[in-house]
Short mmCIF file of C-alpha atoms in Angstrom, two decimals:
data_model
loop_
_atom_site.label_atom_id
_atom_site.label_comp_id
_atom_site.label_asym_id
_atom_site.label_seq_id
_atom_site.Cartn_x
_atom_site.Cartn_y
_atom_site.Cartn_z
CA MET N 223 314.73 153.31 263.90
CA LYS N 224 312.44 150.93 265.75
CA LEU N 225 311.44 147.46 264.63
CA GLU N 226 307.74 146.68 264.48
CA VAL N 227 308.00 142.89 264.50
CA LEU N 228 310.90 140.47 264.82
CA ASP N 229 309.88 136.84 264.31
CA LEU N 230 312.76 134.41 264.78
CA SER N 231 310.57 131.43 265.69
CA ARG N 232 311.16 127.90 264.35
CA ASN N 233 314.71 128.57 263.17
CA LYS N 234 316.53 125.92 265.26
CA PHE N 235 318.63 128.58 267.01
CA SER N 236 320.57 127.24 269.98
CA GLY N 237 322.54 128.71 272.85
CA ASN N 238 321.91 131.87 274.82
CA ILE N 239 319.95 134.90 273.70
CA PRO N 240 322.56 137.56 272.79
CA THR N 241 322.67 140.53 275.15
CA SER N 242 322.72 142.85 272.14
CA LEU N 243 319.11 141.79 271.48
CA SER N 244 318.11 143.51 274.72
CA LYS N 245 319.37 146.84 273.34
CA LEU N 246 316.95 146.78 270.42
CA THR N 247 313.53 148.35 270.83
CA PHE N 248 310.41 146.79 269.41
CA ARG N 249 307.08 148.43 269.00
CA SER N 250 304.90 145.35 269.13
CA THR N 251 306.21 141.80 268.79
CA LEU N 252 309.25 139.61 269.36
CA ASP N 253 308.86 135.86 268.78
CA LEU N 254 311.70 133.50 269.70
CA SER N 255 309.51 130.43 270.26
CA TYR N 256 310.21 126.89 269.00
CA ASN N 257 313.99 127.14 268.97
CA ASP N 258 316.58 125.46 271.15
CA LEU N 259 317.55 128.51 273.19
CA SER N 260 318.83 128.12 276.74
CA GLY N 261 320.20 130.23 279.56
CA LYS N 262 318.98 133.43 281.15
CA ILE N 263 316.90 135.91 279.19
CA PRO N 264 318.89 139.20 279.11
CA THR N 265 317.44 141.84 281.37
CA SER N 266 315.91 144.89 279.75
CA THR N 267 312.54 146.47 280.17
CA GLN N 268 311.57 145.56 276.61
CA LEU N 269 312.30 141.77 276.70
CA GLN N 270 310.55 141.28 280.04
CA SER N 271 307.39 142.99 278.76
CA PHE N 272 306.70 140.38 276.07
CA ASP N 273 304.27 137.53 276.59
CA PRO N 274 305.84 134.26 277.83
CA SER N 275 304.55 132.54 274.68
CA SER N 276 307.17 134.55 272.76
CA PHE N 277 309.80 132.36 274.44
CA SER N 278 307.87 129.06 274.57
CA HIS N 279 309.27 125.68 273.54
CA ASN N 280 312.88 126.56 274.31
CA ARG N 281 314.47 124.03 276.66
CA GLY N 282 316.43 125.60 279.45
CA LEU N 283 315.37 129.21 278.91
CA CYS N 284 314.78 131.00 282.21
CA GLY N 285 314.25 134.41 283.72
CA PRO N 286 311.40 136.87 283.43
CA PRO N 287 308.88 136.60 281.75
CA VAL N 288 309.26 132.78 281.50
CA SER N 289 310.18 132.08 285.12
CA PRO N 290 310.88 134.35 288.08
CA ASN N 291 314.48 133.18 288.53
CA CYS N 292 317.14 130.94 287.01
CA SER N 293 317.71 128.58 289.91
CA MET N 294 316.64 125.59 287.85
CA VAL N 295 319.22 123.18 286.45
CA GLU N 296 320.05 123.91 282.83
CA PRO N 297 320.90 121.18 280.33
CA SER N 298 324.53 121.08 279.27
CA PRO N 299 324.98 122.72 275.84
CA GLY N 300 327.14 119.93 274.40
CA LYS N 301 324.78 117.07 275.18
CA PRO N 302 321.26 117.07 273.71
CA ALA N 303 318.41 116.19 276.04
CA VAL N 304 316.86 112.74 275.81
CA GLY N 305 314.23 112.63 273.11
CA GLY N 306 315.69 115.63 271.30
CA GLU N 307 315.46 116.27 267.60
CA GLU N 308 318.74 114.49 266.87
CA ASP N 309 317.42 111.29 268.49
CA SER N 310 314.20 111.59 266.52
CA ASP N 311 316.03 112.01 263.21
CA GLU N 312 318.24 109.00 263.94
CA PHE N 313 315.21 106.90 264.89
CA MET N 314 313.32 107.86 261.73
CA LYS N 315 316.34 107.07 259.57
CA TRP N 316 316.58 103.55 261.02
CA PHE N 317 312.80 103.13 260.96
CA TYR N 318 312.56 103.84 257.23
CA THR N 319 315.66 101.74 256.51
CA GLY N 320 314.04 98.81 258.31
CA MET N 321 310.79 99.34 256.40
CA ARG N 322 312.60 99.32 253.07
CA LEU N 323 314.58 96.22 253.95
CA GLY N 324 311.48 94.41 255.22
CA PHE N 325 309.51 95.27 252.10
CA ALA N 326 312.31 94.14 249.78
CA VAL N 327 312.87 90.84 251.58
CA GLY N 328 309.14 90.10 251.83
CA PHE N 329 308.32 91.09 248.26
CA TRP N 330 311.20 89.28 246.60
CA GLY N 331 310.83 86.27 248.90
CA PHE N 332 307.18 85.91 247.92
CA CYS N 333 307.79 86.55 244.21
CA SER N 334 310.68 84.11 244.01
CA VAL N 335 308.65 81.31 245.63
CA VAL N 336 305.69 81.92 243.31
CA PHE N 337 307.92 82.25 240.26
CA PHE N 338 310.26 79.30 240.80
CA LYS N 339 307.97 76.68 242.41
CA ARG N 340 305.24 75.55 240.03
CA SER N 341 303.17 73.85 242.76
CA ARG N 342 303.20 77.03 244.89
CA ARG N 343 302.29 79.15 241.87
CA HIS N 344 299.27 76.95 241.09
CA SER N 345 298.23 76.93 244.76
CA TYR N 346 298.45 80.73 244.93
CA TYR N 347 296.39 81.26 241.77
CA ARG N 348 293.82 78.71 242.98
CA TYR N 349 293.60 80.63 246.27
CA LEU N 350 293.10 83.93 244.43
CA ASP N 351 290.40 82.36 242.25
CA ASN N 352 288.57 80.99 245.32
CA ALA N 353 288.87 84.35 247.11
CA LYS N 354 287.44 86.13 244.07
CA ASP N 355 284.51 83.69 243.97
CA TRP N 356 283.87 84.14 247.70
CA VAL N 357 283.82 87.95 247.37
CA TYR N 358 281.46 87.75 244.38
CA VAL N 359 279.01 85.35 246.10
CA SER N 360 279.07 87.42 249.32
CA PHE N 361 278.32 90.60 247.39
CA VAL N 362 275.45 89.00 245.44
CA LEU N 363 273.91 87.58 248.64
CA LEU N 364 274.22 90.92 250.41
CA LYS N 365 272.58 92.70 247.49
CA ALA N 366 269.76 90.11 247.35
CA ARG N 367 269.10 90.48 251.08
CA ALA N 368 268.98 94.26 250.76
CA LEU N 369 266.53 94.09 247.85
CA GLU N 370 264.42 91.51 249.70
CA SER N 371 264.20 93.69 252.81
CA ASN N 372 263.20 96.70 250.69
CA GLU N 373 260.47 94.67 248.98
CA SER N 374 259.14 93.38 252.31
CA GLU N 375 259.06 96.95 253.71
CA LYS N 376 257.09 98.10 250.66
CA ARG N 377 254.64 95.17 251.07
CA ILE N 378 254.08 96.00 254.73
CA GLU N 379 253.50 99.66 253.86
CA ILE N 380 250.99 98.77 251.12
CA GLU N 381 249.15 96.35 253.43
CA HIS N 382 249.03 99.00 256.15
CA LEU N 383 247.63 101.65 253.78
CA SER N 384 244.98 99.29 252.38
CA SER N 385 243.61 98.32 255.81
CA PRO N 386 240.13 99.65 256.76
CA LYS N 387 241.52 101.57 259.73
CA ALA N 388 243.98 103.43 257.48
CA LYS N 389 241.19 104.34 255.03
CA HIS N 390 239.10 105.75 257.90
CA MET N 391 242.07 107.85 259.11
CA GLN N 392 242.61 109.21 255.59
CA GLN N 393 238.95 110.21 255.29
CA SER N 394 238.92 111.93 258.68
CA SER N 395 242.03 113.93 257.79
CA ILE N 396 240.38 115.02 254.53
CA GLN N 397 237.30 116.18 256.48
CA VAL N 398 239.46 118.14 258.91
CA ASP N 399 241.23 119.83 256.00
CA HIS N 400 237.89 120.97 254.49
CA THR N 401 236.65 122.42 257.77
CA VAL N 402 239.80 124.45 258.23
CA MET N 403 239.47 126.05 254.82
#
């Protein structure tokens, strides 16, 4: 029995490719990409015939079809490479912990000052009221300027169409239309 397709990509496999895999025969595809495989690819006519992309994104994997030989230095299996997935997970854990802590301290620090100090509370609400007024006035002025510019464009267009030169051009275009018909 022959396998058509064997897709083992993105499974976080680590270590060497088993030599027993070289004894299997595939009709079309083998995909071992995006794992953490290392070492020499077992020699068999089948494994060497696959595209190098089938073995891509595996640190330390060598041999045909990825590289012609295995003379390169391989990373030690016990120690992850710098910037590996374990480092990334640890960084993200501390990053989100810091974000949570920062949010809690900032939020409760602000709320406690506003809640317990009457003068700060009144200052904060006065600031919010002034900010609301500023946004409202800015919006009304922007809207008035936009309407004013639209009105001035319409006036210019009307003045242009009512000029004697424009009337003459309209009449000549009407005459041209009649001659074509």
